[in-house]
Amino acid sequence: MALDPKALLRKGVDSLTPYVPGRTTEEVARAHGLDASGIVKLASNENALGPSPAALRALQGALGKLHRYPDSAARGLRAKLAGRLGVKPGQVFVGNGGDDVLSVLARTFLNEGEEAVIPAPTFSPYAHVSRVMGARVVTSPLRDFRIDLGDVRARVTERTKLVFLCSPNNPTGAIVPGRELVPFLEGLPPRVLVLLDEAYGDFVEDPEFPDSIALARRHPLIVLRSFSKIYGLAGLRVGFGVGDEGLIGYMDRVREPFNVNLLAQIAAEAALDDEAFRRRAVEAVREGRRKLYAAFRRMELDCLESQANFIFVRVGDGDGVFEALMRQGVIVRPGSVFGCPEWVRVTMGLPEEDERLLLALRQALA
């Protein structure tokens, strides 16, 4: 008898769709006959400056330790993060990237048949990790491309267990301001847990950006942050969550025993001391945003004001422009993956990369 994999599946797995990442430079080079070294990748919100130099130096000194298992509890990194954030080490969960934090969160708190309320469009793994656990995903549409907390609250029912909020939101770049977030948290039933994803929070200029760590001391709130964007460590996968010590303790019971590898822990600890690199990265993104806003205005293209290291810009035929840019060796993220087919998402690059984008975009639109 032939094997039927579908017959062995856990309930609900058949309904899942794989995450579609941004195209790699190697993939685009093969598809279009290009030299990979000349391709500009502005699709995945990576740090254009590369990895933190302090992290690279620490990695060089750690290569001889690869025969050893990492610290399963990432004690050194947790302690350092806790000291920076003014919390206890037990309030910090360290994961194999932000995706791991999301996965462990869902596996720890979501039961089959419960609900997760998620604004849309936003980062797709929120829905994925919820569906994996058999939860029902309830979407709340953005209003004027911003998360509508009034609508999110209206969709909370007795079955709601989790609310996912991304601030700045991916792909729109808008924050959830403190004047809206505080009353929202105060009005939620205490049985509802909020995941606030601040992966792009380091790039925010808006003074309305709330002190989420302080809020996590008073509410059922877990704040997610990342080393991928600000420190350029996306390839090593280090993310962390901050929240109530009891909540984090249960997540620690669920995670894999060695979920953050040795090199990732060492690099992340070193990166935390690289304040000069952090400042350079922040300023590069803010300057890049200003220049791209001005360029898009000159091209008469609508774009959304962003607090992240990317801009969502309306180009008409998003998939067509995406393909036309790729043929010229420039990779962006098509808005169709977010349900916005007229848009593309553009990561801030180095000044010369941004110029390549603008030149290619003019040709694509022409």
Coordinates of C-alpha atoms in Angstrom, one line a residue:
M1 CA 0.0 0.0 0.0
A2 CA 1.3 3.4 -1.0
L3 CA 2.1 5.9 1.8
D4 CA -0.4 8.7 2.2
P5 CA 1.4 11.5 4.0
K6 CA -1.9 13.5 4.3
A7 CA -3.4 10.7 6.4
L8 CA -0.7 11.1 9.0
L9 CA -1.0 14.9 9.4
R10 CA -1.9 16.7 12.5
K11 CA -5.2 18.4 12.2
G12 CA -4.9 21.7 10.4
V13 CA -1.4 21.2 8.9
D14 CA -2.9 20.7 5.4
S15 CA -4.3 24.2 5.5
L16 CA -0.8 25.8 6.1
T17 CA 1.1 27.6 3.3
P18 CA 5.0 27.9 3.6
Y19 CA 6.5 31.3 4.3
V20 CA 7.8 32.9 1.1
P21 CA 11.0 34.8 1.8
G22 CA 12.5 37.5 -0.3
R23 CA 14.5 36.4 -3.3
T24 CA 18.2 35.8 -2.8
T25 CA 20.9 37.4 -4.9
E26 CA 22.0 33.9 -6.1
E27 CA 18.5 33.0 -7.1
V28 CA 18.0 36.2 -9.1
A29 CA 21.4 35.8 -10.8
R30 CA 20.6 32.3 -12.0
A31 CA 17.1 33.3 -13.2
H32 CA 18.2 36.4 -15.2
G33 CA 21.8 35.6 -16.2
L34 CA 23.3 38.3 -13.9
D35 CA 26.4 38.6 -11.9
A36 CA 25.4 38.0 -8.3
S37 CA 28.0 40.4 -7.0
G38 CA 26.3 43.3 -8.9
I39 CA 22.8 42.6 -7.6
V40 CA 21.3 45.0 -5.1
K41 CA 19.1 43.3 -2.6
L42 CA 16.5 45.7 -1.0
A43 CA 13.8 43.1 -0.2
S44 CA 14.4 41.6 3.3
N45 CA 14.9 44.7 5.5
E46 CA 18.5 43.7 6.2
N47 CA 21.2 46.1 7.6
A48 CA 22.9 47.8 4.6
L49 CA 26.0 48.4 6.7
G50 CA 26.5 44.6 7.2
P51 CA 27.1 43.0 10.6
S52 CA 28.4 44.7 13.7
P53 CA 32.2 44.8 13.6
A54 CA 32.4 44.0 17.3
A55 CA 30.3 40.9 16.6
L56 CA 32.6 39.8 13.8
R57 CA 35.7 40.2 16.0
A58 CA 34.0 38.1 18.7
L59 CA 33.1 35.4 16.2
Q60 CA 36.7 35.1 15.1
G61 CA 37.7 34.3 18.6
A62 CA 34.9 31.8 19.1
L63 CA 35.5 29.5 16.1
G64 CA 37.7 27.1 18.1
K65 CA 34.8 26.4 20.5
L66 CA 32.4 24.9 17.9
H67 CA 32.9 21.4 19.4
R68 CA 31.1 22.5 22.5
Y69 CA 27.4 22.9 23.0
P70 CA 26.1 26.4 23.7
D71 CA 24.7 27.5 27.0
S72 CA 21.2 26.1 26.8
A73 CA 19.8 29.0 28.8
A74 CA 21.9 31.7 27.1
R75 CA 22.6 33.0 30.6
G76 CA 25.3 35.6 29.5
L77 CA 23.1 37.1 26.8
R78 CA 20.0 37.2 29.0
A79 CA 21.9 38.8 31.8
K80 CA 23.3 41.5 29.5
L81 CA 19.9 42.2 27.9
A82 CA 18.3 42.4 31.3
G83 CA 20.9 44.9 32.5
R84 CA 20.3 47.1 29.5
L85 CA 16.5 46.9 29.8
G86 CA 16.2 47.2 33.5
V87 CA 14.5 43.9 34.0
K88 CA 15.4 40.5 35.6
P89 CA 17.1 37.9 33.5
G90 CA 14.1 35.7 34.1
Q91 CA 12.0 38.2 32.2
V92 CA 14.0 37.7 29.0
F93 CA 13.4 34.9 26.5
V94 CA 16.1 34.4 23.9
G95 CA 15.2 32.6 20.7
N96 CA 16.6 31.4 17.3
G97 CA 15.4 34.7 15.7
G98 CA 12.1 36.4 16.3
D99 CA 10.4 33.6 14.5
D100 CA 11.4 31.1 17.2
V101 CA 10.0 33.5 19.9
L102 CA 6.7 33.6 18.0
S103 CA 6.7 29.8 17.6
V104 CA 7.4 29.1 21.2
L105 CA 4.8 31.7 22.3
A106 CA 2.1 30.0 20.3
R107 CA 3.1 26.5 21.4
T108 CA 3.1 27.7 25.0
F109 CA -0.2 29.6 25.2
L110 CA -2.5 28.7 22.3
N111 CA -5.0 25.8 22.4
E112 CA -6.9 24.4 19.5
G113 CA -10.1 26.3 18.9
E114 CA -8.9 29.5 20.7
E115 CA -8.5 32.7 18.7
A116 CA -5.7 35.1 17.8
V117 CA -6.5 38.6 16.6
I118 CA -4.1 39.9 14.0
P119 CA -4.1 43.1 12.0
A120 CA -3.8 42.8 8.2
P121 CA -1.6 43.3 6.4
T122 CA 1.2 42.5 8.7
F123 CA 4.0 39.9 9.2
S124 CA 2.6 36.6 8.0
P125 CA 4.3 34.3 10.6
Y126 CA 1.8 35.5 13.3
A127 CA -1.0 33.7 11.5
H128 CA 1.2 30.8 10.7
V129 CA 2.2 29.9 14.2
S130 CA -1.4 30.4 15.4
R131 CA -2.8 28.0 12.7
V132 CA -0.1 25.4 13.5
M133 CA -1.7 25.2 17.0
G134 CA -5.2 24.9 15.6
A135 CA -6.2 28.4 16.6
R136 CA -8.6 30.5 14.6
V137 CA -7.1 33.6 13.1
V138 CA -9.3 36.7 13.3
T139 CA -8.1 39.5 11.1
S140 CA -8.5 43.2 11.8
P141 CA -8.1 45.4 8.7
L142 CA -5.8 48.4 8.8
R143 CA -7.4 51.8 8.7
D144 CA -5.5 54.3 6.5
F145 CA -2.6 51.8 6.6
R146 CA -2.4 52.0 10.4
I147 CA -3.4 49.4 13.0
D148 CA -6.9 50.2 14.2
L149 CA -6.9 49.2 17.9
G150 CA -10.5 50.0 18.3
D151 CA -11.3 47.4 15.6
V152 CA -8.9 45.0 17.2
R153 CA -10.6 45.3 20.5
A154 CA -14.0 44.9 19.0
R155 CA -12.9 41.5 17.6
V156 CA -11.7 40.2 21.0
T157 CA -14.2 37.5 22.2
E158 CA -14.3 35.0 25.0
R159 CA -12.2 32.7 22.9
T160 CA -9.4 35.2 22.2
K161 CA -6.1 34.2 23.7
L162 CA -3.5 36.2 21.7
V163 CA -3.3 39.6 20.0
F164 CA -0.4 40.2 17.7
L165 CA 0.7 43.8 17.1
C166 CA 3.7 44.9 14.9
S167 CA 5.1 48.3 15.7
P168 CA 6.5 49.6 13.3
N169 CA 4.2 47.5 11.3
N170 CA 5.6 45.4 8.4
P171 CA 5.0 46.3 5.6
T172 CA 3.5 49.8 6.3
G173 CA 6.1 51.2 8.7
A174 CA 3.6 52.8 11.0
I175 CA 3.9 52.6 14.8
V176 CA 1.2 52.0 17.4
P177 CA 1.4 55.2 19.4
G178 CA 1.5 55.1 23.2
R179 CA -1.7 57.3 23.5
E180 CA -3.6 54.4 21.8
L181 CA -1.7 51.4 23.1
V182 CA -2.0 52.2 26.8
P183 CA -5.9 52.4 26.9
F184 CA -6.0 49.4 24.6
L185 CA -4.0 47.3 27.1
E186 CA -5.9 48.6 30.0
G187 CA -9.2 47.7 28.4
L188 CA -8.3 44.1 27.5
P189 CA -9.4 41.1 29.7
P190 CA -6.4 39.8 31.7
R191 CA -6.8 36.4 30.0
V192 CA -5.7 38.0 26.7
L193 CA -1.9 38.1 26.0
V194 CA -0.5 40.7 23.6
L195 CA 2.7 40.1 21.5
L196 CA 4.1 43.5 20.6
D197 CA 6.7 43.0 17.8
E198 CA 9.3 45.9 17.8
A199 CA 11.8 44.3 15.5
Y200 CA 12.2 47.7 13.8
G201 CA 11.9 49.8 16.9
D202 CA 15.5 51.0 16.9
F203 CA 14.8 53.1 13.8
V204 CA 11.8 55.0 15.2
E205 CA 11.9 58.8 15.4
D206 CA 8.3 59.4 16.4
P207 CA 8.2 60.6 20.1
E208 CA 4.8 58.8 20.4
F209 CA 6.7 55.4 20.4
P210 CA 5.8 54.0 23.8
D211 CA 8.1 52.6 26.5
S212 CA 6.9 49.0 25.9
I213 CA 9.2 47.4 28.5
A214 CA 7.5 49.6 31.2
L215 CA 4.1 48.5 29.9
A216 CA 5.1 44.8 30.1
R217 CA 5.6 45.2 33.8
R218 CA 1.9 46.1 34.2
H219 CA 0.1 44.1 31.5
P220 CA 0.0 40.6 30.0
L221 CA 2.4 41.8 27.3
I222 CA 5.5 40.3 25.7
V223 CA 7.7 42.6 23.7
L224 CA 9.6 41.1 20.8
R225 CA 12.9 42.5 19.5
S226 CA 15.7 41.4 17.2
F227 CA 19.4 41.5 16.5
S228 CA 18.7 40.9 12.8
K229 CA 18.0 44.5 11.8
I230 CA 19.9 46.9 14.0
Y231 CA 23.0 44.8 14.5
G232 CA 23.1 43.1 11.1
L233 CA 23.0 39.6 12.5
A234 CA 20.1 38.2 10.4
G235 CA 22.1 35.2 9.3
L236 CA 22.8 34.1 12.9
R237 CA 19.2 34.3 14.0
V238 CA 18.9 36.0 17.4
G239 CA 15.6 37.4 18.8
F240 CA 14.3 37.9 22.2
G241 CA 11.1 38.5 24.1
V242 CA 10.6 40.5 27.3
G243 CA 7.6 40.0 29.7
D244 CA 6.4 38.7 33.0
E245 CA 8.7 36.3 34.6
G246 CA 6.0 33.7 35.0
L247 CA 5.1 33.9 31.3
I248 CA 8.7 33.7 30.2
G249 CA 9.3 30.7 32.5
Y250 CA 6.6 28.7 30.8
M251 CA 8.0 29.5 27.4
D252 CA 11.4 28.2 28.6
R253 CA 9.7 24.9 29.3
V254 CA 8.5 24.6 25.8
R255 CA 11.6 25.8 23.8
E256 CA 14.2 23.5 22.3
P257 CA 17.1 22.7 24.7
F258 CA 19.7 24.5 22.6
N259 CA 17.6 26.9 20.6
V260 CA 20.3 29.6 20.2
N261 CA 23.6 28.5 18.9
L262 CA 27.0 29.3 20.4
L263 CA 28.2 31.7 17.7
A264 CA 24.8 33.6 17.8
Q265 CA 25.1 34.1 21.6
I266 CA 28.7 35.3 21.4
A267 CA 28.0 37.7 18.5
A268 CA 24.9 39.1 20.1
E269 CA 26.6 39.8 23.4
A270 CA 29.4 41.6 21.6
A271 CA 27.0 43.6 19.4
L272 CA 25.3 45.0 22.4
D273 CA 28.5 46.9 23.2
D274 CA 28.8 48.2 19.7
E275 CA 27.0 51.5 20.2
A276 CA 29.0 53.3 17.5
F277 CA 27.7 50.8 14.9
R278 CA 24.2 51.1 16.2
R279 CA 24.2 54.9 15.9
R280 CA 25.6 54.6 12.3
A281 CA 22.9 52.1 11.4
V282 CA 20.1 54.3 12.8
E283 CA 21.4 57.5 11.1
A284 CA 21.9 55.7 7.8
V285 CA 18.3 54.5 7.8
R286 CA 16.9 57.9 8.8
E287 CA 18.9 59.7 6.1
G288 CA 17.9 57.0 3.5
R289 CA 14.3 57.5 4.4
R290 CA 14.5 61.2 3.8
K291 CA 16.2 60.8 0.4
L292 CA 13.8 58.2 -0.8
Y293 CA 10.8 60.2 0.3
A294 CA 12.0 63.1 -1.8
A295 CA 12.8 60.9 -4.8
F296 CA 9.4 59.3 -4.7
R297 CA 7.7 62.7 -4.5
R298 CA 9.7 63.8 -7.6
M299 CA 8.5 60.6 -9.4
E300 CA 4.9 61.3 -8.2
L301 CA 4.7 58.0 -6.4
D302 CA 2.6 57.7 -3.3
C303 CA 4.5 56.2 -0.3
L304 CA 3.8 55.7 3.4
E305 CA 5.7 57.5 6.1
S306 CA 7.8 54.8 7.7
Q307 CA 9.4 54.5 11.1
A308 CA 11.3 51.3 10.0
N309 CA 14.2 50.6 7.6
F310 CA 11.9 50.2 4.7
I311 CA 9.2 52.2 2.7
F312 CA 6.0 50.9 1.2
V313 CA 5.5 52.6 -2.2
R314 CA 2.7 52.5 -4.6
V315 CA 3.8 51.7 -8.2
G316 CA 0.6 50.5 -9.9
D317 CA 1.5 47.0 -11.0
G318 CA 3.5 45.8 -8.1
D319 CA 4.4 42.4 -9.4
G320 CA 5.2 43.8 -12.8
V321 CA 7.6 46.4 -11.3
F322 CA 9.1 43.7 -9.0
E323 CA 9.9 41.5 -12.1
A324 CA 11.2 44.5 -14.1
L325 CA 13.5 45.5 -11.3
M326 CA 14.8 42.0 -10.9
R327 CA 15.8 41.9 -14.6
Q328 CA 17.9 45.0 -13.8
G329 CA 19.5 43.4 -10.8
V330 CA 17.5 45.1 -8.1
I331 CA 15.4 43.0 -5.6
V332 CA 12.5 44.5 -3.7
R333 CA 9.5 42.8 -2.0
P334 CA 6.2 42.8 -4.0
G335 CA 3.2 44.0 -2.1
S336 CA 1.1 41.1 -3.4
V337 CA 2.5 38.9 -0.7
F338 CA 0.8 41.2 1.8
G339 CA -2.4 41.5 -0.3
C340 CA -1.4 44.9 -1.7
P341 CA -0.8 44.2 -5.4
E342 CA -0.2 47.9 -6.3
W343 CA 2.7 48.3 -3.9
V344 CA 6.3 47.2 -3.4
R345 CA 8.3 47.4 -0.2
V346 CA 11.8 48.8 -0.4
T347 CA 14.5 48.4 2.2
M348 CA 16.9 51.3 2.7
G349 CA 20.3 50.4 1.2
L350 CA 23.6 52.2 1.0
P351 CA 23.5 55.5 -0.9
E352 CA 24.8 53.9 -4.1
E353 CA 22.3 51.1 -3.8
D354 CA 19.4 53.5 -3.3
E355 CA 20.5 55.3 -6.5
R356 CA 20.5 52.0 -8.4
L357 CA 17.0 51.4 -7.2
L358 CA 15.7 54.8 -8.3
L359 CA 17.4 54.5 -11.7
A360 CA 15.9 51.0 -12.2
L361 CA 12.5 52.1 -10.9
R362 CA 12.3 54.9 -13.4
Q363 CA 13.1 52.5 -16.2
A364 CA 10.6 49.9 -14.9
L365 CA 7.8 52.5 -14.7
A366 CA 8.6 53.9 -18.1

